[in-house]
Short mmCIF file of C-alpha atoms in Angstrom, two decimals:
data_model
loop_
_atom_site.label_atom_id
_atom_site.label_comp_id
_atom_site.label_asym_id
_atom_site.label_seq_id
_atom_site.Cartn_x
_atom_site.Cartn_y
_atom_site.Cartn_z
CA MET A 1 -4.08 -30.90 3.56
CA THR A 2 -0.65 -29.26 3.32
CA SER A 3 2.83 -31.23 4.02
CA VAL A 4 3.36 -30.19 7.42
CA GLU A 5 0.30 -31.66 8.75
CA LEU A 6 1.14 -35.19 6.95
CA GLN A 7 4.66 -35.33 8.41
CA ASN A 8 2.10 -34.09 11.59
CA ARG A 9 0.13 -37.23 10.82
CA ALA A 10 2.82 -39.61 9.85
CA ALA A 11 4.40 -39.01 13.52
CA SER A 12 1.51 -39.24 15.35
CA PRO A 13 -0.27 -42.68 17.09
CA ARG A 14 -3.48 -42.24 15.30
CA SER A 15 -1.94 -42.09 11.48
CA GLU A 16 -0.19 -45.84 12.22
CA ALA A 17 -3.80 -47.60 12.12
CA PRO A 18 -3.25 -50.62 10.72
CA GLN A 19 -5.86 -49.38 8.03
CA ARG A 20 -4.55 -46.57 6.60
CA ARG A 21 -0.91 -48.08 6.57
CA SER A 22 -1.24 -50.37 4.20
CA ASN A 23 -2.51 -47.73 1.54
CA ASP A 24 0.50 -45.11 2.28
CA ARG A 25 4.52 -45.13 0.84
CA GLU A 26 7.02 -42.59 1.61
CA TYR A 27 7.03 -39.81 -1.08
CA PRO A 28 11.09 -38.82 -1.92
CA HIS A 29 11.12 -34.92 -2.23
CA ASP A 30 9.01 -34.47 0.91
CA GLY A 31 10.27 -36.71 3.34
CA VAL A 32 6.49 -37.70 4.00
CA ILE A 33 3.77 -40.47 4.31
CA ILE A 34 1.26 -40.72 1.25
CA GLU A 35 -1.29 -42.64 0.16
CA GLN A 36 -0.64 -44.43 -3.18
CA ASN A 37 -3.44 -43.72 -5.11
CA LEU A 38 -2.70 -39.86 -5.34
CA ALA A 39 -2.27 -38.24 -8.27
CA PRO A 40 1.56 -37.19 -9.78
CA VAL A 41 3.78 -34.37 -8.99
CA ASP A 42 5.13 -32.09 -11.53
CA GLY A 43 3.35 -33.32 -14.11
CA GLY A 44 -0.44 -35.49 -15.16
CA ILE A 45 -3.86 -34.58 -16.01
CA ALA A 46 -4.51 -33.41 -12.07
CA ALA A 47 -1.50 -31.23 -12.32
CA TRP A 48 -1.90 -29.68 -15.22
CA ARG A 49 -5.34 -28.94 -15.21
CA LEU A 50 -5.20 -27.18 -11.76
CA ILE A 51 -2.30 -24.90 -12.74
CA ALA A 52 -4.82 -24.10 -15.61
CA VAL A 53 -8.21 -23.07 -13.57
CA ALA A 54 -5.73 -21.05 -11.27
CA PHE A 55 -4.03 -19.85 -14.32
CA VAL A 56 -7.94 -18.57 -15.32
CA PHE A 57 -9.16 -17.09 -11.90
CA GLU A 58 -5.47 -15.07 -11.31
CA ALA A 59 -5.46 -13.75 -14.85
CA LEU A 60 -9.41 -12.51 -13.91
CA LEU A 61 -9.29 -11.63 -10.08
CA TRP A 62 -5.67 -10.55 -9.92
CA GLY A 63 -5.59 -9.49 -13.25
CA PHE A 64 -8.64 -6.45 -12.58
CA PRO A 65 -6.54 -5.06 -9.85
CA LEU A 66 -3.58 -4.78 -11.99
CA SER A 67 -4.91 -3.15 -15.34
CA PHE A 68 -6.43 -0.21 -12.12
CA GLY A 69 -4.55 2.53 -14.62
CA VAL A 70 -7.17 2.27 -16.51
CA PHE A 71 -9.70 3.50 -13.74
CA GLN A 72 -7.17 5.86 -12.52
CA ASN A 73 -7.23 7.54 -15.69
CA TYR A 74 -10.77 7.92 -15.80
CA TYR A 75 -11.03 8.63 -12.05
CA SER A 76 -8.47 11.80 -12.65
CA GLN A 77 -10.81 13.48 -15.32
CA GLN A 78 -14.24 13.31 -13.50
CA PRO A 79 -15.24 15.98 -11.45
CA GLN A 80 -15.57 14.64 -8.20
CA PHE A 81 -12.07 12.88 -8.44
CA ALA A 82 -10.27 15.26 -10.14
CA ASN A 83 -7.04 16.68 -8.70
CA ASN A 84 -7.13 14.28 -5.82
CA PRO A 85 -3.26 12.94 -5.38
CA PHE A 86 -4.99 9.51 -3.58
CA ILE A 87 -6.80 8.07 -6.30
CA SER A 88 -4.50 5.21 -7.10
CA THR A 89 -4.68 4.35 -3.17
CA ILE A 90 -7.50 2.39 -4.79
CA GLY A 91 -5.29 0.50 -6.31
CA THR A 92 -2.71 0.18 -4.19
CA VAL A 93 -4.92 -1.03 -1.26
CA ALA A 94 -6.48 -4.20 -3.39
CA SER A 95 -3.40 -5.58 -4.11
CA GLY A 96 -1.57 -4.30 -1.46
CA ILE A 97 -3.37 -6.62 1.01
CA SER A 98 -2.67 -9.73 -0.56
CA TYR A 99 0.93 -9.37 -0.29
CA LEU A 100 0.49 -7.49 3.07
CA GLY A 101 -2.40 -10.10 4.62
CA ALA A 102 -0.18 -12.92 3.06
CA PRO A 103 2.50 -14.53 6.76
CA LEU A 104 -1.36 -13.27 8.21
CA ILE A 105 -3.51 -16.26 6.31
CA ILE A 106 -0.60 -18.75 5.61
CA PRO A 107 -0.95 -19.79 9.45
CA VAL A 108 -4.47 -20.15 9.08
CA ILE A 109 -4.20 -22.28 5.87
CA LYS A 110 -1.67 -24.74 7.57
CA ARG A 111 -3.42 -25.14 10.93
CA TYR A 112 -6.79 -25.42 8.96
CA SER A 113 -6.22 -27.12 6.44
CA LYS A 114 -9.26 -29.54 5.81
CA TYR A 115 -11.54 -26.06 5.78
CA GLN A 116 -9.00 -24.37 2.60
CA ARG A 117 -11.64 -24.99 0.22
CA ARG A 118 -14.18 -23.72 2.42
CA MET A 119 -11.77 -20.46 2.62
CA ILE A 120 -12.28 -20.47 -1.40
CA TRP A 121 -16.14 -20.30 -1.56
CA ILE A 122 -15.68 -17.80 1.43
CA GLY A 123 -12.62 -15.07 -0.52
CA TRP A 124 -14.35 -15.87 -3.85
CA PRO A 125 -17.80 -14.24 -3.23
CA LEU A 126 -16.52 -10.82 -1.01
CA CYS A 127 -14.37 -9.89 -3.93
CA ILE A 128 -17.52 -9.57 -6.48
CA PRO A 129 -19.86 -7.75 -3.78
CA GLY A 130 -16.81 -5.25 -3.83
CA LEU A 131 -17.76 -4.12 -7.14
CA LEU A 132 -20.68 -3.89 -6.74
CA ALA A 133 -21.02 -1.72 -3.62
CA GLY A 134 -18.17 0.19 -5.62
CA SER A 135 -20.36 0.72 -8.22
CA PHE A 136 -23.13 2.44 -5.76
CA ALA A 137 -20.31 4.95 -4.65
CA THR A 138 -19.41 8.84 -4.96
CA THR A 139 -16.47 9.20 -2.98
CA LEU A 140 -13.02 8.17 -3.15
CA PRO A 141 -12.91 6.82 0.46
CA THR A 142 -16.27 4.42 -0.49
CA LEU A 143 -13.97 3.13 -3.82
CA ILE A 144 -11.44 2.78 -1.73
CA PHE A 145 -12.79 0.36 0.86
CA THR A 146 -14.87 -1.11 -2.01
CA GLN A 147 -13.14 -1.60 -4.92
CA GLY A 148 -9.61 -1.59 -2.62
CA ALA A 149 -9.67 -3.31 0.93
CA MET A 150 -13.16 -5.47 0.69
CA TYR A 151 -11.66 -6.50 -3.29
CA GLY A 152 -7.99 -7.01 -2.21
CA THR A 153 -9.37 -8.89 1.72
CA GLY A 154 -11.56 -11.63 -0.20
CA PHE A 155 -8.86 -12.09 -2.76
CA LEU A 156 -6.35 -12.83 -0.03
CA VAL A 157 -8.92 -15.34 1.70
CA PHE A 158 -9.57 -17.28 -1.61
CA TYR A 159 -5.88 -16.90 -3.56
CA TYR A 160 -3.80 -18.90 -0.41
CA PRO A 161 -5.74 -22.04 -0.13
CA VAL A 162 -5.76 -22.55 -4.49
CA LEU A 163 -1.39 -22.08 -3.74
CA SER A 164 -1.54 -24.26 -1.28
CA PHE A 165 -2.71 -26.83 -3.77
CA ILE A 166 -0.11 -25.85 -6.31
CA ASN A 167 2.96 -26.09 -3.81
CA GLU A 168 1.12 -30.24 -3.14
CA PHE A 169 1.25 -31.00 -6.88
CA TRP A 170 4.55 -29.09 -7.95
CA ILE A 171 7.94 -29.60 -6.32
CA THR A 172 10.97 -29.85 -8.78
CA ARG A 173 9.40 -27.49 -11.50
CA ARG A 174 7.43 -25.18 -8.86
CA GLY A 175 9.26 -22.65 -10.00
CA MET A 176 7.85 -23.16 -13.88
CA ALA A 177 4.41 -23.91 -12.36
CA TYR A 178 5.09 -20.34 -10.25
CA GLY A 179 6.04 -18.72 -13.99
CA ILE A 180 2.82 -19.69 -15.47
CA LEU A 181 0.66 -18.58 -12.91
CA PHE A 182 2.08 -14.90 -12.66
CA ALA A 183 1.96 -14.80 -16.33
CA SER A 184 -1.58 -14.84 -16.07
CA SER A 185 -2.41 -11.51 -15.10
CA GLY A 186 -0.23 -10.40 -17.27
CA VAL A 187 -2.02 -12.56 -20.42
CA SER A 188 -5.39 -10.74 -18.79
CA GLY A 189 -3.71 -7.11 -19.14
CA ILE A 190 -3.16 -7.74 -22.72
CA ALA A 191 -6.98 -7.47 -23.18
CA MET A 192 -8.66 -5.62 -19.93
CA PRO A 193 -7.25 -2.84 -20.36
CA PHE A 194 -9.17 -2.25 -23.73
CA ALA A 195 -12.40 -3.72 -22.43
CA ILE A 196 -12.23 -1.25 -19.44
CA GLU A 197 -11.32 1.33 -21.01
CA ALA A 198 -14.03 0.92 -23.95
CA LEU A 199 -16.82 0.63 -20.93
CA LEU A 200 -15.10 3.62 -18.88
CA ALA A 201 -15.35 5.82 -22.11
CA LYS A 202 -19.95 3.96 -22.77
CA TYR A 203 -21.54 3.61 -19.39
CA GLY A 204 -18.89 5.46 -16.58
CA TYR A 205 -18.05 3.56 -14.06
CA GLN A 206 -20.84 2.26 -12.01
CA THR A 207 -22.01 0.53 -14.82
CA THR A 208 -18.75 -1.01 -15.21
CA LEU A 209 -18.41 -1.99 -12.27
CA ARG A 210 -21.25 -3.62 -12.29
CA ILE A 211 -20.95 -5.34 -15.54
CA MET A 212 -17.04 -6.41 -14.42
CA ALA A 213 -18.45 -8.31 -11.36
CA ILE A 214 -21.37 -10.14 -13.29
CA GLY A 215 -18.55 -10.96 -15.59
CA LEU A 216 -16.06 -12.40 -13.00
CA VAL A 217 -19.01 -14.82 -11.29
CA VAL A 218 -20.28 -16.12 -15.10
CA LEU A 219 -16.38 -16.76 -16.53
CA THR A 220 -15.13 -17.96 -12.70
CA GLY A 221 -17.96 -19.49 -10.56
CA PRO A 222 -18.62 -22.56 -12.44
CA LEU A 223 -14.75 -23.30 -12.03
CA ILE A 224 -14.42 -22.90 -8.39
CA PRO A 225 -15.23 -26.90 -7.90
CA LEU A 226 -12.63 -27.51 -10.12
CA LEU A 227 -9.94 -26.01 -7.28
CA LYS A 228 -8.56 -29.14 -5.57
CA GLY A 229 -5.37 -29.84 -3.47
CA ARG A 230 -3.57 -33.22 -4.57
CA LEU A 231 -3.14 -34.15 -0.31
CA PRO A 232 -6.54 -35.67 0.82
CA PRO A 233 -8.44 -32.77 3.84
CA SER A 234 -7.42 -33.94 7.15
CA GLU A 235 -9.55 -35.82 9.08
CA ARG A 236 -8.73 -33.14 12.12
CA THR A 237 -7.08 -29.95 12.36
CA ALA A 238 -3.49 -29.49 12.84
CA ALA A 239 -2.16 -27.81 15.77
CA GLY A 240 1.41 -28.09 14.39
CA ARG A 241 3.25 -23.83 14.31
CA THR A 242 4.14 -22.85 11.44
CA ASN A 243 7.49 -22.76 9.84
CA TRP A 244 9.62 -19.50 10.44
CA LYS A 245 12.95 -20.57 10.69
CA ALA A 246 14.02 -18.60 7.52
CA LEU A 247 14.47 -15.73 9.80
CA ARG A 248 17.37 -16.86 10.70
CA SER A 249 18.84 -17.30 7.59
CA PRO A 250 21.08 -14.38 6.46
CA VAL A 251 20.35 -15.31 2.51
CA PHE A 252 16.50 -14.47 3.14
CA TRP A 253 17.54 -11.45 4.64
CA VAL A 254 19.92 -9.87 1.45
CA TYR A 255 16.62 -11.74 -0.63
CA CYS A 256 13.67 -9.52 1.68
CA THR A 257 15.75 -6.63 1.33
CA SER A 258 16.01 -6.81 -2.99
CA ASN A 259 12.64 -7.98 -2.40
CA VAL A 260 11.05 -4.91 -0.53
CA VAL A 261 13.25 -2.44 -2.42
CA GLN A 262 11.98 -3.22 -5.86
CA GLY A 263 8.85 -3.83 -4.81
CA MET A 264 8.57 -0.21 -3.40
CA GLY A 265 9.18 1.50 -7.38
CA TYR A 266 8.00 -1.53 -9.49
CA PHE A 267 3.85 -0.48 -9.40
CA PHE A 268 4.81 2.76 -11.00
CA PRO A 269 5.02 2.37 -14.63
CA SER A 270 1.66 -0.25 -14.63
CA LEU A 271 -0.40 2.95 -12.63
CA TYR A 272 0.93 5.89 -14.53
CA LEU A 273 1.96 4.95 -18.29
CA PRO A 274 -1.19 5.71 -19.34
CA SER A 275 -1.82 8.72 -17.69
CA TYR A 276 2.18 9.69 -18.95
CA ALA A 277 0.30 8.99 -22.74
CA THR A 278 -2.33 11.57 -21.87
CA ALA A 279 0.17 13.95 -20.85
CA ILE A 280 2.11 13.47 -24.18
CA GLY A 281 -0.89 14.03 -26.18
CA LEU A 282 -1.66 10.32 -26.57
CA THR A 283 -5.68 9.23 -26.91
CA ALA A 284 -6.96 6.90 -24.17
CA THR A 285 -7.05 3.75 -26.29
CA GLN A 286 -3.11 4.15 -26.83
CA GLY A 287 -2.21 4.78 -23.30
CA ALA A 288 -4.23 1.05 -22.82
CA LEU A 289 -2.36 -0.44 -26.09
CA ILE A 290 0.48 0.54 -24.04
CA LEU A 291 -0.28 -1.34 -20.71
CA ALA A 292 -1.02 -3.97 -22.87
CA LEU A 293 2.10 -4.30 -24.11
CA LEU A 294 3.36 -4.32 -21.00
CA SER A 295 0.92 -7.53 -19.86
CA ILE A 296 2.52 -9.26 -22.72
CA SER A 297 5.93 -8.71 -22.21
CA GLN A 298 5.10 -9.80 -18.57
CA VAL A 299 3.88 -13.15 -19.59
CA ILE A 300 6.67 -13.86 -21.51
CA GLY A 301 9.15 -12.75 -18.84
CA GLN A 302 7.83 -14.41 -15.61
CA PHE A 303 7.60 -18.10 -17.53
CA SER A 304 11.35 -17.12 -19.01
CA PHE A 305 12.41 -16.29 -15.57
CA GLY A 306 9.89 -18.70 -13.45
CA TYR A 307 11.54 -21.72 -15.96
CA LEU A 308 15.47 -20.35 -15.94
CA SER A 309 15.40 -20.59 -12.22
CA ASP A 310 14.97 -23.67 -11.80
CA LYS A 311 18.57 -24.34 -11.39
CA ARG A 312 18.89 -24.12 -15.00
CA VAL A 313 20.61 -20.61 -14.73
CA SER A 314 21.84 -18.86 -11.14
CA LEU A 315 19.04 -17.38 -9.04
CA ASN A 316 21.65 -14.26 -8.35
CA VAL A 317 22.94 -14.10 -12.19
CA LEU A 318 18.56 -13.80 -13.30
CA ILE A 319 18.33 -11.47 -10.16
CA LEU A 320 20.74 -8.89 -11.53
CA ILE A 321 19.86 -9.44 -14.64
CA SER A 322 16.25 -8.82 -13.56
CA THR A 323 17.01 -5.47 -11.77
CA LEU A 324 19.35 -3.95 -13.13
CA VAL A 325 18.21 -4.06 -17.06
CA SER A 326 14.52 -2.87 -15.69
CA GLY A 327 15.76 0.04 -13.71
CA VAL A 328 17.84 1.13 -16.50
CA ALA A 329 15.27 1.02 -18.75
CA THR A 330 12.96 3.00 -16.35
CA LEU A 331 15.51 5.57 -16.23
CA ALA A 332 17.01 6.13 -19.83
CA LEU A 333 13.77 4.84 -22.18
CA TRP A 334 10.53 6.13 -19.83
CA GLY A 335 12.44 9.25 -18.29
CA LEU A 336 13.37 10.60 -22.08
CA ALA A 337 9.90 9.25 -23.80
CA GLN A 338 8.21 11.26 -25.32
CA SER A 339 6.46 9.27 -28.39
CA LEU A 340 4.46 6.80 -29.02
CA ALA A 341 7.37 4.40 -30.19
CA ALA A 342 9.22 5.48 -27.17
CA LEU A 343 6.67 4.24 -24.29
CA VAL A 344 6.28 0.85 -26.23
CA THR A 345 9.81 -0.25 -26.30
CA PHE A 346 10.16 0.90 -22.36
CA ALA A 347 6.91 -0.95 -21.71
CA LEU A 348 8.53 -4.73 -23.68
CA VAL A 349 11.55 -4.53 -22.02
CA TYR A 350 10.31 -3.35 -18.60
CA GLY A 351 7.62 -5.73 -18.39
CA PHE A 352 9.52 -8.34 -19.90
CA PHE A 353 12.82 -7.94 -16.61
CA GLY A 354 10.75 -6.34 -13.84
CA ALA A 355 7.48 -8.65 -13.92
CA GLY A 356 10.31 -12.27 -14.20
CA TYR A 357 11.49 -10.62 -10.66
CA VAL A 358 8.59 -12.31 -9.29
CA ALA A 359 8.46 -15.72 -10.46
CA MET A 360 11.83 -16.18 -9.43
CA TRP A 361 10.30 -16.54 -5.38
CA ALA A 362 9.81 -20.02 -5.43
CA ARG A 363 13.72 -20.51 -5.53
CA MET A 364 14.14 -17.41 -3.38
CA GLY A 365 12.60 -19.52 -1.11
CA SER A 366 13.93 -22.74 -1.61
CA THR A 367 17.71 -21.33 -1.78
CA VAL A 368 16.83 -19.83 2.52
CA SER A 369 15.60 -23.55 3.28
CA GLU A 370 15.79 -27.08 1.38
CA GLU A 371 12.50 -28.09 4.55
CA PRO A 372 9.17 -28.15 2.08
CA THR A 373 6.96 -26.88 4.78
CA ALA A 374 8.83 -23.74 5.25
CA ALA A 375 7.69 -22.96 1.48
CA LEU A 376 4.55 -21.59 2.00
CA ALA A 377 5.88 -19.50 4.91
CA THR A 378 8.83 -17.67 2.81
CA PHE A 379 6.91 -17.10 0.23
CA SER A 380 4.01 -14.90 2.46
CA LEU A 381 7.42 -13.35 3.81
CA PHE A 382 8.13 -12.39 0.40
CA CYS A 383 4.50 -11.38 -0.77
CA PHE A 384 4.87 -9.23 2.74
CA GLY A 385 7.94 -7.29 1.28
CA LYS A 386 6.37 -6.45 -2.02
CA GLY A 387 3.12 -5.06 -0.49
CA VAL A 388 5.20 -2.84 1.59
CA GLY A 389 6.27 -1.49 -1.65
CA ASN A 390 2.38 -1.75 -3.18
CA VAL A 391 0.81 0.17 -0.43
CA ALA A 392 3.73 2.73 -0.43
CA ALA A 393 3.10 3.45 -3.88
CA GLY A 394 -0.23 5.37 -3.73
CA PRO A 395 1.29 7.58 -1.20
CA LEU A 396 5.01 7.95 -2.74
CA SER A 397 2.72 8.97 -5.56
CA ALA A 398 1.13 11.85 -4.12
CA ALA A 399 4.22 13.22 -3.25
CA LEU A 400 6.11 12.55 -6.15
CA ILE A 401 3.98 13.62 -8.79
CA LYS A 402 4.56 17.75 -9.87
CA LYS A 403 1.96 19.35 -11.00
CA GLY A 404 1.87 20.94 -14.71
CA VAL A 405 3.35 19.04 -17.66
CA LEU A 406 6.18 20.43 -20.04
CA MET A 407 6.63 18.48 -23.14
CA GLY A 408 10.52 17.91 -23.74
CA SER A 409 11.86 17.24 -19.71
CA TYR A 410 13.19 14.92 -17.78
CA GLY A 411 9.51 12.66 -17.60
CA VAL A 412 7.81 15.69 -19.05
CA LEU A 413 8.10 17.03 -15.47
CA LYS A 414 5.52 16.10 -13.88
CA TYR A 415 6.74 12.49 -14.13
CA ARG A 416 9.91 13.26 -13.36
CA SER A 417 10.51 12.60 -9.06
CA VAL A 418 7.85 8.91 -10.62
CA ILE A 419 10.83 7.73 -12.57
CA LEU A 420 13.83 8.45 -11.11
CA PHE A 421 12.45 7.06 -7.60
CA THR A 422 11.19 3.73 -10.06
CA GLY A 423 14.62 3.22 -11.43
CA SER A 424 16.53 3.92 -8.20
CA CYS A 425 14.57 1.13 -6.88
CA MET A 426 15.44 -1.15 -9.39
CA LEU A 427 18.70 -0.51 -8.64
CA GLY A 428 19.25 -0.29 -5.24
CA SER A 429 17.02 -4.39 -5.25
CA ALA A 430 20.24 -5.27 -7.45
CA VAL A 431 22.85 -3.55 -4.98
CA SER A 432 21.85 -5.30 -2.35
CA VAL A 433 21.93 -8.87 -3.69
CA VAL A 434 25.35 -7.93 -5.29
CA GLY A 435 27.12 -6.85 -2.69
CA TRP A 436 25.62 -9.39 -0.40
CA TRP A 437 27.33 -12.03 -3.52
CA ALA A 438 30.23 -10.16 -4.11
CA LYS A 439 31.31 -10.25 0.27
CA GLY A 440 30.73 -13.95 -0.02
CA LYS A 441 33.05 -14.14 -2.99
CA LEU A 442 35.99 -11.96 -1.39
CA LEU A 443 35.13 -13.96 1.95
CA ARG A 444 35.88 -17.68 0.17
CA SER A 445 39.30 -16.31 -1.84
CA LEU A 446 40.82 -15.01 1.93
#
């Protein structure tokens, strides 16, 4: 059960029964009553084991939709899907549901915390049929429903109970823990684009989806029993309300605005770098290589920004570095790229600085409210904001992509508007934080 429920349990008459009180002690970080035989926080075998297992699940389950750029490049070359501007909607729906559904699933997890492990057993199997059903699809709407909506819903139900378990184990080093967890999708991105590209070239998308489904069962199924929280399951369902006090904080709305604007443009490079590479004459393998290098850079960036955000460097400074550098890199490097070397340079810079932003969500939340019970609630709102941009990326790309390629022009003409929009979003995210930060400093000086 979550920290909130332990707090409610401590306040209820039933929790004061003599047979329980003898084994309880107060934990200073959360201000709640917990049992003496619980595993330690911020370290220890149980905490690191959970991070390691969650790392594998995120790398494979979340890494799959994040590698959709390879699928998109393949689908766009198939007769039944060619010239359809909504191909990217498949990937954005899959990842967007997991973001947008966060504020809905978090209250469910809080209220029915003793069923969190059952939610894992519901969500994980839903991802697999989504891929299997997609392997029989012959139309784009069917792929959007199966590879997109079914897979995304399964991941939503599966993922947030795991995140709740991580919050129980990691308190003062939560930024680092989140950085490690989020970096896992980057690790899978090193190999997964190559694997998918090779399978698609040899077997086509239908057989590839079936192979991926079987692979996920074999690689992740045996690890599900290891997904356990630190706190004992609740003996009853908690009826308390989810803490949404962050909505009253002006700081939250500053970070929320920055997060939404950043999310509006963040996903375009991973979606279109393979297609851009093809447009300038590179091979599909080279396009997959660029995605892999983007993922490697994301791993390093997310761990670095997560680690530094644990009150080692000013959070606002880290946010500005992340957004400003990724924005300038998009406009200057991607827009002018006409070779493999230029795209590789952009992928390394953008991956490190752009992806590092998400790893700071944990500390953005603690800046808004130090109340531990608000941690998941705040995180879910940041996820929702990111999801707005993620889902909008599909329809936006349909409007931004131009027809025809003109070598030598900015963004080879076809991707000019996408690049300008992405760079503007990164810079706009920085401006929202700079404006609030400068206003606060000005008021303090008066």
